């Protein structure tokens, strides 16, 4: 897998700009292609993406897939503040590139004692993200139903290593959605 510094500006790539739930996948291997750039950073938050906007846009991406918000919620950031950062991020991308932007729903997690994020907050954030995509005429990729355990509302155990991060089965399931775009 190539990382940002390994691409020249002339490259037109697909960028996954994600948090650690998606970071650990080798996207090039999963899709058998060499034009995918993984910008996932463990612990990243939405405002962190804003700090790296130039680095991502310099690659002349054709598509940018964004999935971030879990860490924002775990740090106690409000949905209002997260959405302000999303709106600014989208505006900055659109001002710098012609890339098509895809917003992935934030995946549920296993509700763990002592963590600030709860699946109810993730669902509320996802509703706001979906509304934003309608307003901005962007694609919203809703992964919630497929990845959520109907009984508990938690991330399905078959798709996770630890209640938060996806395992290979989770990445394969997500691939089914990605192939539509």
PDB file of C-alpha atoms in Angstrom:
ATOM      1  CA  UNK A   1       0.000   0.000   0.000  1.00  0.00           C
ATOM      2  CA  UNK A   2       1.259   3.469  -0.805  1.00  0.00           C
ATOM      3  CA  UNK A   3       1.145   6.290   1.688  1.00  0.00           C
ATOM      4  CA  UNK A   4       0.887  10.000   0.897  1.00  0.00           C
ATOM      5  CA  UNK A   5       4.560  10.740   0.398  1.00  0.00           C
ATOM      6  CA  UNK A   6       4.907   7.928  -2.141  1.00  0.00           C
ATOM      7  CA  UNK A   7       2.591   9.505  -4.732  1.00  0.00           C
ATOM      8  CA  UNK A   8       3.490  12.284  -7.099  1.00  0.00           C
ATOM      9  CA  UNK A   9       1.121  15.210  -7.483  1.00  0.00           C
ATOM     10  CA  UNK A  10       0.129  14.041 -10.959  1.00  0.00           C
ATOM     11  CA  UNK A  11      -1.353  10.823  -9.616  1.00  0.00           C
ATOM     12  CA  UNK A  12      -5.125  10.614  -9.550  1.00  0.00           C
ATOM     13  CA  UNK A  13      -5.950   8.373  -6.669  1.00  0.00           C
ATOM     14  CA  UNK A  14      -8.797   7.163  -4.538  1.00  0.00           C
ATOM     15  CA  UNK A  15      -8.284   8.296  -0.973  1.00  0.00           C
ATOM     16  CA  UNK A  16      -9.633   6.673   2.157  1.00  0.00           C
ATOM     17  CA  UNK A  17      -9.585   9.394   4.799  1.00  0.00           C
ATOM     18  CA  UNK A  18     -10.646   7.470   7.845  1.00  0.00           C
ATOM     19  CA  UNK A  19     -10.059   6.744  11.491  1.00  0.00           C
ATOM     20  CA  UNK A  20      -8.688   3.517  12.916  1.00  0.00           C
ATOM     21  CA  UNK A  21     -11.904   1.568  12.314  1.00  0.00           C
ATOM     22  CA  UNK A  22     -10.877   1.426   8.645  1.00  0.00           C
ATOM     23  CA  UNK A  23      -7.200   2.338   8.839  1.00  0.00           C
ATOM     24  CA  UNK A  24      -5.768  -1.141   9.230  1.00  0.00           C
ATOM     25  CA  UNK A  25      -7.022  -2.541   5.928  1.00  0.00           C
ATOM     26  CA  UNK A  26      -4.660  -2.958   2.996  1.00  0.00           C
ATOM     27  CA  UNK A  27      -7.040  -1.411   0.471  1.00  0.00           C
ATOM     28  CA  UNK A  28      -4.798  -1.983  -2.546  1.00  0.00           C
ATOM     29  CA  UNK A  29      -4.633  -5.683  -1.781  1.00  0.00           C
ATOM     30  CA  UNK A  30      -8.341  -5.941  -0.974  1.00  0.00           C
ATOM     31  CA  UNK A  31      -9.357  -4.342  -4.280  1.00  0.00           C
ATOM     32  CA  UNK A  32      -6.430  -5.615  -6.339  1.00  0.00           C
ATOM     33  CA  UNK A  33      -5.523  -2.129  -7.544  1.00  0.00           C
ATOM     34  CA  UNK A  34      -2.659   0.229  -6.878  1.00  0.00           C
ATOM     35  CA  UNK A  35      -4.326   3.627  -6.909  1.00  0.00           C
ATOM     36  CA  UNK A  36      -5.758   3.649  -3.391  1.00  0.00           C
ATOM     37  CA  UNK A  37      -4.181   5.906  -0.809  1.00  0.00           C
ATOM     38  CA  UNK A  38      -4.882   5.143   2.852  1.00  0.00           C
ATOM     39  CA  UNK A  39      -4.917   8.271   5.006  1.00  0.00           C
ATOM     40  CA  UNK A  40      -6.270   6.542   8.072  1.00  0.00           C
ATOM     41  CA  UNK A  41      -4.653   7.557  11.315  1.00  0.00           C
ATOM     42  CA  UNK A  42      -5.459   5.890  14.620  1.00  0.00           C
ATOM     43  CA  UNK A  43      -6.992   8.322  17.083  1.00  0.00           C
ATOM     44  CA  UNK A  44      -7.725  10.915  14.406  1.00  0.00           C
ATOM     45  CA  UNK A  45     -10.578  13.368  14.752  1.00  0.00           C
ATOM     46  CA  UNK A  46     -12.430  15.474  12.219  1.00  0.00           C
ATOM     47  CA  UNK A  47     -10.417  18.610  12.941  1.00  0.00           C
ATOM     48  CA  UNK A  48      -7.263  16.549  12.360  1.00  0.00           C
ATOM     49  CA  UNK A  49      -8.333  16.010   8.766  1.00  0.00           C
ATOM     50  CA  UNK A  50      -8.566  19.764   8.328  1.00  0.00           C
ATOM     51  CA  UNK A  51      -4.917  20.049   9.278  1.00  0.00           C
ATOM     52  CA  UNK A  52      -3.919  17.707   6.451  1.00  0.00           C
ATOM     53  CA  UNK A  53      -6.155  19.015   3.673  1.00  0.00           C
ATOM     54  CA  UNK A  54      -3.284  20.230   1.490  1.00  0.00           C
ATOM     55  CA  UNK A  55      -1.471  16.906   1.724  1.00  0.00           C
ATOM     56  CA  UNK A  56      -4.533  14.996   0.544  1.00  0.00           C
ATOM     57  CA  UNK A  57      -5.631  17.414  -2.171  1.00  0.00           C
ATOM     58  CA  UNK A  58      -2.161  17.651  -3.716  1.00  0.00           C
ATOM     59  CA  UNK A  59      -2.673  14.113  -5.027  1.00  0.00           C
ATOM     60  CA  UNK A  60      -5.463  15.203  -7.359  1.00  0.00           C
ATOM     61  CA  UNK A  61      -7.838  12.545  -6.016  1.00  0.00           C
ATOM     62  CA  UNK A  62     -10.729  11.370  -8.142  1.00  0.00           C
ATOM     63  CA  UNK A  63     -12.667  10.098  -5.115  1.00  0.00           C
ATOM     64  CA  UNK A  64     -12.379  10.700  -1.400  1.00  0.00           C
ATOM     65  CA  UNK A  65     -14.084   8.364   1.062  1.00  0.00           C
ATOM     66  CA  UNK A  66     -14.418   9.902   4.524  1.00  0.00           C
ATOM     67  CA  UNK A  67     -15.258   8.000   7.695  1.00  0.00           C
ATOM     68  CA  UNK A  68     -14.471   9.764  10.933  1.00  0.00           C
ATOM     69  CA  UNK A  69     -16.237  10.735  14.134  1.00  0.00           C
ATOM     70  CA  UNK A  70     -15.805   7.903  16.618  1.00  0.00           C
ATOM     71  CA  UNK A  71     -12.783   9.508  18.254  1.00  0.00           C
ATOM     72  CA  UNK A  72     -14.466  12.924  18.268  1.00  0.00           C
ATOM     73  CA  UNK A  73     -17.319  11.426  20.278  1.00  0.00           C
ATOM     74  CA  UNK A  74     -14.971   9.514  22.577  1.00  0.00           C
ATOM     75  CA  UNK A  75     -13.234  12.819  23.385  1.00  0.00           C
ATOM     76  CA  UNK A  76     -16.578  14.346  24.337  1.00  0.00           C
ATOM     77  CA  UNK A  77     -16.863  16.671  21.335  1.00  0.00           C
ATOM     78  CA  UNK A  78     -20.412  17.722  20.550  1.00  0.00           C
ATOM     79  CA  UNK A  79     -22.184  16.666  17.383  1.00  0.00           C
ATOM     80  CA  UNK A  80     -22.606  20.365  16.575  1.00  0.00           C
ATOM     81  CA  UNK A  81     -18.831  20.863  16.669  1.00  0.00           C
ATOM     82  CA  UNK A  82     -18.171  17.680  14.695  1.00  0.00           C
ATOM     83  CA  UNK A  83     -20.614  18.785  12.010  1.00  0.00           C
ATOM     84  CA  UNK A  84     -18.992  22.229  11.792  1.00  0.00           C
ATOM     85  CA  UNK A  85     -15.667  20.490  11.123  1.00  0.00           C
ATOM     86  CA  UNK A  86     -17.284  18.216   8.514  1.00  0.00           C
ATOM     87  CA  UNK A  87     -18.832  21.203   6.743  1.00  0.00           C
ATOM     88  CA  UNK A  88     -15.527  23.049   6.702  1.00  0.00           C
ATOM     89  CA  UNK A  89     -13.694  19.933   5.518  1.00  0.00           C
ATOM     90  CA  UNK A  90     -16.100  19.428   2.628  1.00  0.00           C
ATOM     91  CA  UNK A  91     -15.883  23.093   1.663  1.00  0.00           C
ATOM     92  CA  UNK A  92     -12.070  22.974   1.699  1.00  0.00           C
ATOM     93  CA  UNK A  93     -11.996  19.806  -0.432  1.00  0.00           C
ATOM     94  CA  UNK A  94     -14.432  21.285  -2.943  1.00  0.00           C
ATOM     95  CA  UNK A  95     -12.378  24.486  -3.157  1.00  0.00           C
ATOM     96  CA  UNK A  96      -9.167  22.572  -3.897  1.00  0.00           C
ATOM     97  CA  UNK A  97     -10.174  19.584  -6.003  1.00  0.00           C
ATOM     98  CA  UNK A  98     -12.865  18.124  -8.235  1.00  0.00           C
ATOM     99  CA  UNK A  99     -12.886  14.832  -6.326  1.00  0.00           C
ATOM    100  CA  UNK A 100     -16.192  13.164  -5.703  1.00  0.00           C
ATOM    101  CA  UNK A 101     -16.729  12.994  -1.938  1.00  0.00           C
ATOM    102  CA  UNK A 102     -18.331   9.994  -0.267  1.00  0.00           C
ATOM    103  CA  UNK A 103     -19.293  10.143   3.395  1.00  0.00           C
ATOM    104  CA  UNK A 104     -19.467   6.806   5.193  1.00  0.00           C
ATOM    105  CA  UNK A 105     -21.683   6.439   8.200  1.00  0.00           C
ATOM    106  CA  UNK A 106     -19.767   6.124  11.438  1.00  0.00           C
ATOM    107  CA  UNK A 107     -19.879   2.504  12.502  1.00  0.00           C
ATOM    108  CA  UNK A 108     -21.438   1.424  15.766  1.00  0.00           C
ATOM    109  CA  UNK A 109     -19.140   0.187  18.495  1.00  0.00           C
ATOM    110  CA  UNK A 110     -19.467  -2.200  21.371  1.00  0.00           C
ATOM    111  CA  UNK A 111     -20.681  -0.084  24.268  1.00  0.00           C
ATOM    112  CA  UNK A 112     -17.799  -0.279  26.694  1.00  0.00           C
ATOM    113  CA  UNK A 113     -17.878   0.982  30.280  1.00  0.00           C
ATOM    114  CA  UNK A 114     -15.801   4.109  30.754  1.00  0.00           C
ATOM    115  CA  UNK A 115     -15.958   5.236  27.126  1.00  0.00           C
ATOM    116  CA  UNK A 116     -17.572   8.557  26.251  1.00  0.00           C
ATOM    117  CA  UNK A 117     -19.124   7.464  22.983  1.00  0.00           C
ATOM    118  CA  UNK A 118     -22.381   5.600  22.864  1.00  0.00           C
ATOM    119  CA  UNK A 119     -24.155   4.137  19.882  1.00  0.00           C
ATOM    120  CA  UNK A 120     -27.054   6.542  20.399  1.00  0.00           C
ATOM    121  CA  UNK A 121     -24.625   9.423  19.786  1.00  0.00           C
ATOM    122  CA  UNK A 122     -23.198   7.643  16.743  1.00  0.00           C
ATOM    123  CA  UNK A 123     -26.725   7.251  15.354  1.00  0.00           C
ATOM    124  CA  UNK A 124     -27.419  10.951  15.962  1.00  0.00           C
ATOM    125  CA  UNK A 125     -24.170  11.896  14.212  1.00  0.00           C
ATOM    126  CA  UNK A 126     -25.049   9.635  11.280  1.00  0.00           C
ATOM    127  CA  UNK A 127     -28.442  11.335  10.897  1.00  0.00           C
ATOM    128  CA  UNK A 128     -26.709  14.703  10.695  1.00  0.00           C
ATOM    129  CA  UNK A 129     -24.146  13.359   8.200  1.00  0.00           C
ATOM    130  CA  UNK A 130     -26.920  11.976   6.016  1.00  0.00           C
ATOM    131  CA  UNK A 131     -28.725  15.336   6.106  1.00  0.00           C
ATOM    132  CA  UNK A 132     -25.493  17.123   5.188  1.00  0.00           C
ATOM    133  CA  UNK A 133     -24.997  14.823   2.211  1.00  0.00           C
ATOM    134  CA  UNK A 134     -28.500  15.586   0.968  1.00  0.00           C
ATOM    135  CA  UNK A 135     -27.868  19.332   1.237  1.00  0.00           C
ATOM    136  CA  UNK A 136     -24.428  19.127  -0.401  1.00  0.00           C
ATOM    137  CA  UNK A 137     -25.570  16.580  -3.018  1.00  0.00           C
ATOM    138  CA  UNK A 138     -22.943  14.059  -1.950  1.00  0.00           C
ATOM    139  CA  UNK A 139     -23.141  10.306  -1.596  1.00  0.00           C
ATOM    140  CA  UNK A 140     -23.840   8.998   1.899  1.00  0.00           C
ATOM    141  CA  UNK A 141     -22.854   5.365   2.373  1.00  0.00           C
ATOM    142  CA  UNK A 142     -25.023   3.975   5.147  1.00  0.00           C
ATOM    143  CA  UNK A 143     -23.298   0.989   6.696  1.00  0.00           C
ATOM    144  CA  UNK A 144     -25.334   1.047   9.897  1.00  0.00           C
ATOM    145  CA  UNK A 145     -27.852  -1.698   9.200  1.00  0.00           C
ATOM    146  CA  UNK A 146     -25.356  -4.239   7.886  1.00  0.00           C
ATOM    147  CA  UNK A 147     -22.836  -3.681  10.665  1.00  0.00           C
ATOM    148  CA  UNK A 148     -25.234  -3.349  13.615  1.00  0.00           C
ATOM    149  CA  UNK A 149     -26.405  -6.182  15.833  1.00  0.00           C
ATOM    150  CA  UNK A 150     -30.195  -5.890  15.865  1.00  0.00           C
ATOM    151  CA  UNK A 151     -30.523  -6.892  19.503  1.00  0.00           C
ATOM    152  CA  UNK A 152     -27.960  -4.615  21.126  1.00  0.00           C
ATOM    153  CA  UNK A 153     -27.260  -1.904  18.568  1.00  0.00           C
ATOM    154  CA  UNK A 154     -23.557  -2.737  18.892  1.00  0.00           C
ATOM    155  CA  UNK A 155     -21.107  -3.487  16.112  1.00  0.00           C
ATOM    156  CA  UNK A 156     -21.626  -7.088  15.018  1.00  0.00           C
ATOM    157  CA  UNK A 157     -19.049  -9.323  16.669  1.00  0.00           C
ATOM    158  CA  UNK A 158     -18.293 -11.145  13.410  1.00  0.00           C
ATOM    159  CA  UNK A 159     -16.955  -7.874  11.940  1.00  0.00           C
ATOM    160  CA  UNK A 160     -14.698  -6.718  14.768  1.00  0.00           C
ATOM    161  CA  UNK A 161     -11.526  -7.630  16.577  1.00  0.00           C
ATOM    162  CA  UNK A 162     -12.220  -5.683  19.751  1.00  0.00           C
ATOM    163  CA  UNK A 163     -15.659  -4.058  19.591  1.00  0.00           C
ATOM    164  CA  UNK A 164     -14.280  -1.026  17.738  1.00  0.00           C
ATOM    165  CA  UNK A 165     -11.918  -1.933  14.871  1.00  0.00           C
ATOM    166  CA  UNK A 166     -12.921  -4.002  11.858  1.00  0.00           C
ATOM    167  CA  UNK A 167     -11.457  -7.415  11.152  1.00  0.00           C
ATOM    168  CA  UNK A 168     -10.978  -8.961   7.715  1.00  0.00           C
ATOM    169  CA  UNK A 169     -14.636 -10.057   7.561  1.00  0.00           C
ATOM    170  CA  UNK A 170     -15.662  -6.460   8.270  1.00  0.00           C
ATOM    171  CA  UNK A 171     -13.412  -5.135   5.513  1.00  0.00           C
ATOM    172  CA  UNK A 172     -14.784  -7.707   3.068  1.00  0.00           C
ATOM    173  CA  UNK A 173     -18.318  -6.647   3.941  1.00  0.00           C
ATOM    174  CA  UNK A 174     -17.425  -2.995   3.431  1.00  0.00           C
ATOM    175  CA  UNK A 175     -15.877  -3.865   0.070  1.00  0.00           C
ATOM    176  CA  UNK A 176     -19.349  -4.842  -1.163  1.00  0.00           C
ATOM    177  CA  UNK A 177     -20.495  -1.261  -0.584  1.00  0.00           C
ATOM    178  CA  UNK A 178     -17.378   0.316  -2.049  1.00  0.00           C
ATOM    179  CA  UNK A 179     -17.689  -1.635  -5.305  1.00  0.00           C
ATOM    180  CA  UNK A 180     -20.918   0.242  -6.036  1.00  0.00           C
ATOM    181  CA  UNK A 181     -18.960   3.479  -6.310  1.00  0.00           C
TER     182      UNK A 181
END
